[in-house]
Coordinates of C-alpha atoms in Angstrom, one line a residue:
M1 CA -31.2 36.0 10.1
V2 CA -27.8 35.8 11.9
S3 CA -28.7 32.5 13.5
K4 CA -29.6 31.1 10.0
T5 CA -26.3 32.3 8.6
I6 CA -24.4 30.7 11.5
Y7 CA -26.3 27.5 11.1
L8 CA -25.7 27.4 7.4
T9 CA -22.0 28.1 7.8
A10 CA -21.6 25.5 10.4
S11 CA -23.5 22.9 8.3
L12 CA -21.3 23.7 5.2
L13 CA -18.1 23.3 7.3
A14 CA -19.3 20.0 8.6
I15 CA -20.2 18.7 5.1
F16 CA -16.8 19.8 3.7
G17 CA -15.1 18.3 6.7
V18 CA -16.7 14.9 6.0
I19 CA -15.9 15.1 2.3
A20 CA -12.2 16.0 3.1
I21 CA -11.9 13.1 5.5
G22 CA -13.4 10.7 3.1
A23 CA -11.1 11.8 0.3
S24 CA -8.0 11.5 2.4
A25 CA -9.1 8.1 3.7
E26 CA -9.3 6.8 0.2
N27 CA -5.5 6.9 -0.2
S28 CA -4.6 6.1 3.4
V29 CA -2.9 3.0 4.7
F30 CA -4.7 1.0 7.3
A31 CA -2.5 0.8 10.3
Q32 CA -3.0 -1.5 13.3
G33 CA -0.2 -0.9 15.8
D34 CA 3.1 -1.3 14.0
K35 CA 1.6 -3.2 11.1
V36 CA 0.4 -1.3 8.0
Q37 CA -1.9 -3.1 5.6
A38 CA -1.5 -2.9 1.8
S39 CA -3.2 -4.8 -1.0
I40 CA -2.4 -6.4 -4.3
V41 CA -5.6 -5.3 -5.9
P42 CA -7.9 -7.5 -8.0
G43 CA -6.8 -7.6 -11.7
A44 CA -3.3 -6.4 -10.6
S45 CA -1.4 -8.2 -13.3
T46 CA -2.9 -5.9 -16.0
L47 CA -2.0 -2.8 -14.0
T48 CA 1.1 -0.8 -13.4
D49 CA 1.6 1.6 -10.4
T50 CA -1.9 1.0 -9.2
A51 CA -1.5 -2.7 -8.7
Y52 CA -0.3 -2.3 -5.2
S53 CA -2.6 -0.1 -3.0
P54 CA -1.8 2.3 -1.6
N55 CA 1.1 3.5 -3.6
P56 CA 3.3 4.8 -2.2
I57 CA 3.1 3.4 1.2
E58 CA 4.2 5.9 3.8
I59 CA 5.4 4.6 7.2
T60 CA 7.9 5.3 10.0
V61 CA 11.0 3.4 10.9
G62 CA 10.2 0.1 12.7
Q63 CA 6.8 -0.4 11.1
T64 CA 5.9 -3.5 9.3
V65 CA 4.0 -3.6 5.9
V66 CA 1.7 -6.5 5.4
W67 CA 0.8 -7.0 1.8
T68 CA -2.4 -9.1 1.1
N69 CA -3.0 -10.7 -2.3
D70 CA -6.5 -9.7 -3.1
D71 CA -6.1 -10.9 -6.7
T72 CA -6.7 -14.5 -7.9
A73 CA -3.3 -14.6 -9.7
F74 CA 0.1 -15.4 -8.2
H75 CA 2.3 -12.3 -7.4
T76 CA 5.4 -11.4 -5.6
V77 CA 6.6 -8.4 -3.5
T78 CA 10.2 -8.1 -4.4
S79 CA 12.5 -5.2 -3.3
G80 CA 14.4 -3.2 -5.9
S81 CA 13.8 -2.8 -9.6
I82 CA 13.4 -5.5 -12.3
G83 CA 16.8 -6.5 -13.6
A84 CA 18.8 -4.6 -10.9
P85 CA 21.6 -6.7 -9.3
D86 CA 20.3 -6.1 -5.8
A87 CA 16.6 -7.0 -6.7
G88 CA 15.1 -9.2 -3.9
Q89 CA 18.0 -8.8 -1.5
L90 CA 16.1 -6.7 1.0
F91 CA 12.8 -8.5 0.9
D92 CA 11.1 -11.0 -1.5
S93 CA 7.9 -13.0 -0.9
G94 CA 9.2 -15.5 -3.4
L95 CA 7.4 -17.9 -5.8
A96 CA 7.1 -20.8 -3.4
G97 CA 7.1 -21.5 0.3
P98 CA 5.2 -20.1 3.2
T99 CA 5.6 -16.4 2.3
A100 CA 4.6 -16.9 -1.4
L101 CA 1.6 -14.9 -2.5
T102 CA 0.2 -17.9 -4.4
G103 CA -3.5 -17.0 -4.1
Q104 CA -6.2 -14.8 -2.8
G105 CA -5.8 -14.0 0.9
K106 CA -2.2 -14.9 1.2
T107 CA 0.0 -12.4 3.0
F108 CA 3.7 -11.3 3.1
E109 CA 5.2 -8.9 5.6
H110 CA 8.4 -7.0 6.0
T111 CA 9.6 -4.7 8.8
F112 CA 11.5 -1.5 7.7
D113 CA 14.4 -0.6 10.1
A114 CA 15.9 2.3 8.2
A115 CA 14.6 5.5 6.6
G116 CA 14.5 5.7 2.9
E117 CA 12.6 5.0 -0.3
Y118 CA 12.2 1.3 -1.1
P119 CA 10.9 0.4 -4.6
Y120 CA 9.5 -3.0 -5.2
F121 CA 7.8 -5.0 -8.0
C122 CA 6.3 -8.3 -9.0
T123 CA 8.7 -10.7 -10.6
L124 CA 5.8 -12.4 -12.6
H125 CA 4.3 -9.1 -13.7
P126 CA 7.3 -6.6 -13.9
A127 CA 5.0 -3.6 -14.7
M128 CA 3.5 -3.9 -11.2
V129 CA 5.6 -1.5 -9.2
G130 CA 5.3 0.2 -5.8
T131 CA 7.3 2.2 -3.3
V132 CA 7.5 2.2 0.5
I133 CA 8.6 5.6 1.9
V134 CA 10.1 5.2 5.4
S135 CA 10.6 8.3 7.5

């Protein structure tokens, strides 16, 4: 009876461990070295704080965030808040040029060299907002 209890307890712990890992991975950022992957999700222009995934993005000083446009619409990744005088001064994928997120699969990246919280938004869809937290 004791061995069945131990086996059952160990099995339950393993199951709950797998569930916990799966749940935490759902909101995690995919990191490869110093580059952290983020997504502009399909249908993003109709979303708000879920348009960029994950949100927030949590990284350490010196890491680079790489945003991939997984939507079919044009988008931007623009630092600051819509209408703020400093909007786009720290980083901005722009609307044209090599860093513009003009279609599905396009990427934009920025390296964060100082700790802090960095809000960002899409200039074409201002309700799309995100935050990078750098520690």
